[in-house]
Short mmCIF file of C-alpha atoms in Angstrom, two decimals:
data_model
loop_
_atom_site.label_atom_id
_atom_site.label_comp_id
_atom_site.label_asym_id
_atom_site.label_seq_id
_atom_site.Cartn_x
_atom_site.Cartn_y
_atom_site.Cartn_z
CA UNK U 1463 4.48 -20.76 -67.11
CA UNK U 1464 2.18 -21.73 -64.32
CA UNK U 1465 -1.60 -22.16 -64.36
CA UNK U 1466 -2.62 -19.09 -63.34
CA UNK U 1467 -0.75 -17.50 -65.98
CA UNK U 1468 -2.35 -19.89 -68.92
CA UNK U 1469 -5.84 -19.37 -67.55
CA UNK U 1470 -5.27 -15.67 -67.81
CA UNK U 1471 -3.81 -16.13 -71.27
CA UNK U 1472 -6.77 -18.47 -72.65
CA UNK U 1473 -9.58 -16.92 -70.79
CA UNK U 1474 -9.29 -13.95 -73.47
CA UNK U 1475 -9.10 -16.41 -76.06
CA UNK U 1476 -11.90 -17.05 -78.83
CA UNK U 1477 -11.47 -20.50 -79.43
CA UNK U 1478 -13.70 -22.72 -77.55
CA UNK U 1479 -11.27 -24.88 -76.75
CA UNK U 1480 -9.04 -22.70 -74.80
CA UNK U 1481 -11.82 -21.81 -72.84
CA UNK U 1482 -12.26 -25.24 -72.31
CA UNK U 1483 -9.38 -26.73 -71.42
CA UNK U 1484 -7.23 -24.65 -69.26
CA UNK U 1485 -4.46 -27.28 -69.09
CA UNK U 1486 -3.46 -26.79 -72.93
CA UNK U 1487 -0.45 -24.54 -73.49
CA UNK U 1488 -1.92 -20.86 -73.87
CA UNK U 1489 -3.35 -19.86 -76.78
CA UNK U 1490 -1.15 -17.78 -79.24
CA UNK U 1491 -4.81 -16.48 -81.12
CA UNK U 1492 -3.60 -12.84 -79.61
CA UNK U 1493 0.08 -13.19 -81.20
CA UNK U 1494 0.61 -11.88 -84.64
CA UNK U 1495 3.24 -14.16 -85.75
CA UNK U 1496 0.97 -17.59 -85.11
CA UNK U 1497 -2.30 -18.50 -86.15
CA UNK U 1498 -4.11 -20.14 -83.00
CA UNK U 1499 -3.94 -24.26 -83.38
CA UNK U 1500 -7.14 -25.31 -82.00
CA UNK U 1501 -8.85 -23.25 -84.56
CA UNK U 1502 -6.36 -24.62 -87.35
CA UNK U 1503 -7.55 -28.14 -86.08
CA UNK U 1504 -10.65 -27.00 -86.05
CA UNK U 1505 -10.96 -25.85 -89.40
CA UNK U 1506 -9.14 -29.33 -91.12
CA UNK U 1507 -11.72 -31.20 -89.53
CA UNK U 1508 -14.63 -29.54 -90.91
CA UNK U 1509 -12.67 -29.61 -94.40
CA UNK U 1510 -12.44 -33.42 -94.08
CA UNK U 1511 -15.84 -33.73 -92.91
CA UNK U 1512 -17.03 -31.57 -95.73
CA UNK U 1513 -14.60 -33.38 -98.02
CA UNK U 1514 -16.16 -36.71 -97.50
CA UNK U 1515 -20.03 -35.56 -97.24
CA UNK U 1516 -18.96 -33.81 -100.52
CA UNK U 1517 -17.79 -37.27 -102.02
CA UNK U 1518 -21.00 -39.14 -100.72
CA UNK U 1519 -23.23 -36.83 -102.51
CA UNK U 1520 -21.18 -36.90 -105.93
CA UNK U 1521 -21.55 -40.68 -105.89
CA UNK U 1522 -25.46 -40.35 -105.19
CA UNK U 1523 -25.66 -38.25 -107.79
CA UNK U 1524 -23.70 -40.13 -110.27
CA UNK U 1525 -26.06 -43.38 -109.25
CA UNK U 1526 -29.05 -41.03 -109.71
CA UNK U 1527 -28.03 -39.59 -113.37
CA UNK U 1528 -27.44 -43.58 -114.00
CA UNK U 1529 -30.80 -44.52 -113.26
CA UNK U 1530 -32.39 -41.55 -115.20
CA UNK U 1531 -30.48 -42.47 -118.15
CA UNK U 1532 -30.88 -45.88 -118.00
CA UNK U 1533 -34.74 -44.87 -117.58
CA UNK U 1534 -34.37 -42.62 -120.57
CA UNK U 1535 -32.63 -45.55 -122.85
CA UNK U 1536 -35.77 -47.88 -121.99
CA UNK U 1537 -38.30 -45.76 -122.96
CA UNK U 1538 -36.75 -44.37 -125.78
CA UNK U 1539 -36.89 -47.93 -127.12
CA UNK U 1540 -40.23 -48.50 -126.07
CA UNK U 1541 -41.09 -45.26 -128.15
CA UNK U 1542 -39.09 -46.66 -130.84
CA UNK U 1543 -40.92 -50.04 -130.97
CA UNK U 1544 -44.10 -48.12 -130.77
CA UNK U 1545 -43.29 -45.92 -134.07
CA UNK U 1546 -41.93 -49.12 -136.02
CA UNK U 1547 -45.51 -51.07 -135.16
CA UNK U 1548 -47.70 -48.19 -136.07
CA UNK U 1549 -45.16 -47.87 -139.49
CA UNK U 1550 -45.22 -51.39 -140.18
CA UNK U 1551 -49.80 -51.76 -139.95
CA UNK U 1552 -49.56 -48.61 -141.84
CA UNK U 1553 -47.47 -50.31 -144.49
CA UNK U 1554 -49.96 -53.14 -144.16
CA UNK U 1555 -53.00 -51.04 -144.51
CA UNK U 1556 -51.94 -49.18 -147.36
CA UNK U 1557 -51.26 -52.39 -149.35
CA UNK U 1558 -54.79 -53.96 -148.31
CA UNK U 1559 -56.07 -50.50 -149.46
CA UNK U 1560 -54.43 -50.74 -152.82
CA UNK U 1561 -55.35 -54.45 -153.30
CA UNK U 1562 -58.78 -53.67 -152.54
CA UNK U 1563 -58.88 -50.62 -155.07
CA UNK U 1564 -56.84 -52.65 -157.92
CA UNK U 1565 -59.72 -55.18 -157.34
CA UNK U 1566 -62.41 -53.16 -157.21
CA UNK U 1567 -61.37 -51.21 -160.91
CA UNK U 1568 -60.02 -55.38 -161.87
CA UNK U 1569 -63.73 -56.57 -161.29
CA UNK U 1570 -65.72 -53.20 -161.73
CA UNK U 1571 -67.88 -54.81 -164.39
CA UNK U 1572 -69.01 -58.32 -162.62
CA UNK U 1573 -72.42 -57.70 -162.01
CA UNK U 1574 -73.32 -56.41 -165.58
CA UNK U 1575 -71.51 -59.24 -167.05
CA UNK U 1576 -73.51 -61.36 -165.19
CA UNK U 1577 -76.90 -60.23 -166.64
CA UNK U 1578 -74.75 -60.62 -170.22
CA UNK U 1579 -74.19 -63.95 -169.42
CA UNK U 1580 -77.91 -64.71 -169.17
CA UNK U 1581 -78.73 -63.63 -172.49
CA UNK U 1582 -75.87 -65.56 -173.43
CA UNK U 1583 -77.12 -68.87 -172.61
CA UNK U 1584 -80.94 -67.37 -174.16
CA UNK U 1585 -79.08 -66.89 -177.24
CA UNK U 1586 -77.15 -70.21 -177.11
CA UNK U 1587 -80.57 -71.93 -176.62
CA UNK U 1588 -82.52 -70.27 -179.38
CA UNK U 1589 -79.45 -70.89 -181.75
CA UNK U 1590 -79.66 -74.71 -180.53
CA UNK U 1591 -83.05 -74.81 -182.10
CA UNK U 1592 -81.29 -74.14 -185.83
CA UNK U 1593 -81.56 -77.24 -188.00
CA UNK U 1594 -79.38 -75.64 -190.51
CA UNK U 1595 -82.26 -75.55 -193.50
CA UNK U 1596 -81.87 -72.39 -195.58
CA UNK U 1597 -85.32 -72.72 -196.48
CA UNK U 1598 -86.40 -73.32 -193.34
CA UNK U 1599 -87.95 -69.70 -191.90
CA UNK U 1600 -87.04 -70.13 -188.45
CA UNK U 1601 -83.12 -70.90 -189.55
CA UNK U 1602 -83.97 -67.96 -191.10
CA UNK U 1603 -85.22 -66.15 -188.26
CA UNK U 1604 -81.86 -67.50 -185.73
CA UNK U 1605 -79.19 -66.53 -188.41
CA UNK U 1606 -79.73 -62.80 -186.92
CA UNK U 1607 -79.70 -63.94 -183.54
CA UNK U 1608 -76.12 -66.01 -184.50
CA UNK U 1609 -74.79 -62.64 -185.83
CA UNK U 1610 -75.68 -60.87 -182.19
CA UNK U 1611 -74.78 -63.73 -180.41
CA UNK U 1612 -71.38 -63.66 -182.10
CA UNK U 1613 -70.88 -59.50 -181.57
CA UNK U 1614 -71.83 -60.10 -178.09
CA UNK U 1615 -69.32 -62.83 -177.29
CA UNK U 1616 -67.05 -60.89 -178.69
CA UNK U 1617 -67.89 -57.97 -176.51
CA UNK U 1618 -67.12 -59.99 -173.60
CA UNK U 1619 -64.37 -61.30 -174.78
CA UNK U 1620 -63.06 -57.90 -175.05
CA UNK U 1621 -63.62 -57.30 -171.33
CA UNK U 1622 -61.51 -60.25 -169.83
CA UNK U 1623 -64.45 -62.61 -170.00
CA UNK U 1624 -63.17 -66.19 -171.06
CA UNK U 1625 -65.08 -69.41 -171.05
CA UNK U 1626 -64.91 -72.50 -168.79
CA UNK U 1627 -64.58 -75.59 -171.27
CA UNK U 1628 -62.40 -78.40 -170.12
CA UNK U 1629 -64.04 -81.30 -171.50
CA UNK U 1630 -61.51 -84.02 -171.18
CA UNK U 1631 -59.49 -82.89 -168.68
CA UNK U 1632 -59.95 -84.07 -164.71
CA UNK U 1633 -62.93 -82.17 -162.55
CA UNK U 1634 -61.44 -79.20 -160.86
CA UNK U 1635 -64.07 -78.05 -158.10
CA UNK U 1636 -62.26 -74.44 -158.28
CA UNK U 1637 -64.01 -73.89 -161.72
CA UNK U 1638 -66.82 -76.45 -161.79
CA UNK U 1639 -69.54 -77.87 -159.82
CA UNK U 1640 -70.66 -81.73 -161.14
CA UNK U 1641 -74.26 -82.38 -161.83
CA UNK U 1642 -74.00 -85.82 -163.15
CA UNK U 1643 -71.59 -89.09 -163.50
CA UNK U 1644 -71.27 -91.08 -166.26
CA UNK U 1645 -69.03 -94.12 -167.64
CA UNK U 1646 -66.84 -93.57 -170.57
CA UNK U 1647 -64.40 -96.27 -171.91
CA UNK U 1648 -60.93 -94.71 -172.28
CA UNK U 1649 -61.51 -91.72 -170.14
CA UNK U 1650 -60.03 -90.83 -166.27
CA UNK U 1651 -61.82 -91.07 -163.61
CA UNK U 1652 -62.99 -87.81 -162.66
CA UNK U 1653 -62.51 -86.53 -166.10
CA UNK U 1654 -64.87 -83.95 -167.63
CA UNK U 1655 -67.14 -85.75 -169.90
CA UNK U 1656 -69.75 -83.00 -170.91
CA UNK U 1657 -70.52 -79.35 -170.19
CA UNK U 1658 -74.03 -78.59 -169.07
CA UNK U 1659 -74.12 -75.45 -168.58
CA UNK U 1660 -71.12 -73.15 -169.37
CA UNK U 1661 -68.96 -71.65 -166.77
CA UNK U 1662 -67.35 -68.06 -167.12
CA UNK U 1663 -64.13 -66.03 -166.01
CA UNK U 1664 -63.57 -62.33 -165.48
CA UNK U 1665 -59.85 -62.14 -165.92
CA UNK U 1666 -58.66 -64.89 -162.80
CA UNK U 1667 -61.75 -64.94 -161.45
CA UNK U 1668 -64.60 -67.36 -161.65
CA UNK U 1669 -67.54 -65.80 -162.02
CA UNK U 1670 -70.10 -68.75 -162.73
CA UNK U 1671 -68.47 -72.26 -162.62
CA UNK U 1672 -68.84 -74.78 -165.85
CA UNK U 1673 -72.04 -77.39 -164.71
CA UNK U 1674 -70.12 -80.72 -165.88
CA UNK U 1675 -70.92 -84.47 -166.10
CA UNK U 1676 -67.55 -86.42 -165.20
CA UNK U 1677 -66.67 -90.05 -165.71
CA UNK U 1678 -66.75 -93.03 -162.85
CA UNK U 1679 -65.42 -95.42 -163.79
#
């Protein structure tokens, strides 16, 4: 076929490339039995094209999801830290709440016992006086105050209130405070020789330490 022929064939041709190129073979586009082969060319390179755009954007996407999860993961744990802190000062504060409540209903009483205390040592001093004469009208006069010292003790007594008296054991600074020193033959040093003034506990607490004389030796 000679040129004139296949530039009269292709010039009625759609594909670009016919149009083109007049020195291709002529375009069979017009023939019903083939499909035109620039446009099959054509068309395979967009689908590779499209093909390998298609598999650059899967693999951003996959990196993308990655990084969100990833994301997600670290601040879920962060969340999860968050929760277990704020569970484990609740768990604290709860327990400093009860302590504080079991203490307060423990050592509800203190301050009254205190003023008890007083008339306590009044009593003890008054009963000091007593030099055991029955005839005498001011052993007379103390034996009542002995009977009310005696229910009152007793009253404490019932309330968790205990005496400090550790004569002969060794000076503990937790439950006393030492006025004076003294020397005693056979004794520790450090050892409580005397009580001066009595010391008192509400249940495990000290509420007035013992006033002691220990030995120096």
């Amino acid at each position: 076929m000679n040129q004139e022929n296949v530039e009269e064939i292709n010039k009625d041709c759609p594909c670009p490339d016919a149009k083109a190129n007049n020195d291709t073979p002529p375009c069979e586009c017009n023939n019903n039995q083939s499909q035109c082969n620039c446009k099959a060319d054509n068309s395979q390179q967009e689908e590779t094209t499209t093909t390998e755009n298609d598999s650059c954007t899967c693999d951003e996407k996959i990196k993308e999801k990655d990084e969100t999860i990833k994301k997600l993961e670290e601040e879920n744990k962060a969340l999860t830290d968050k929760v277990k802190l704020a569970q484990a000062e609740l768990i604290n504060y709860r327990r400093r709440k009860d302590e504080e409540t079991t203490n307060l209903l423990k050592y509800a009483n203190q301050e009254l016992i205190m003023e008890l205390i007083a008339l306590v040592d009044n009593f003890e001093r008054a009963i000091k006086l007593d030099d055991n004469d029955l005839t005498d009208e001011v052993s007379k006069f103390l034996s009542g105050f002995k009977m009310m010292y005696g229910s009152l003790v007793d009253t404490l007594k019932k309330f968790g209130v205990e005496e400090i008296n550790r004569v002969g054991e060794i000076f503990d600074p937790t439950q006393e405070q030492a006025l004076l020193t003294d020397h005693v033959d056979g004794m520790e040093d450090d050892a409580v020789i005397e009580v001066l003034l009595k010391g008192y506990k509400l249940k495990d607490r000290v509420i007035r330490p013992a006033s002691v004389k220990i030995n120096q030796n």
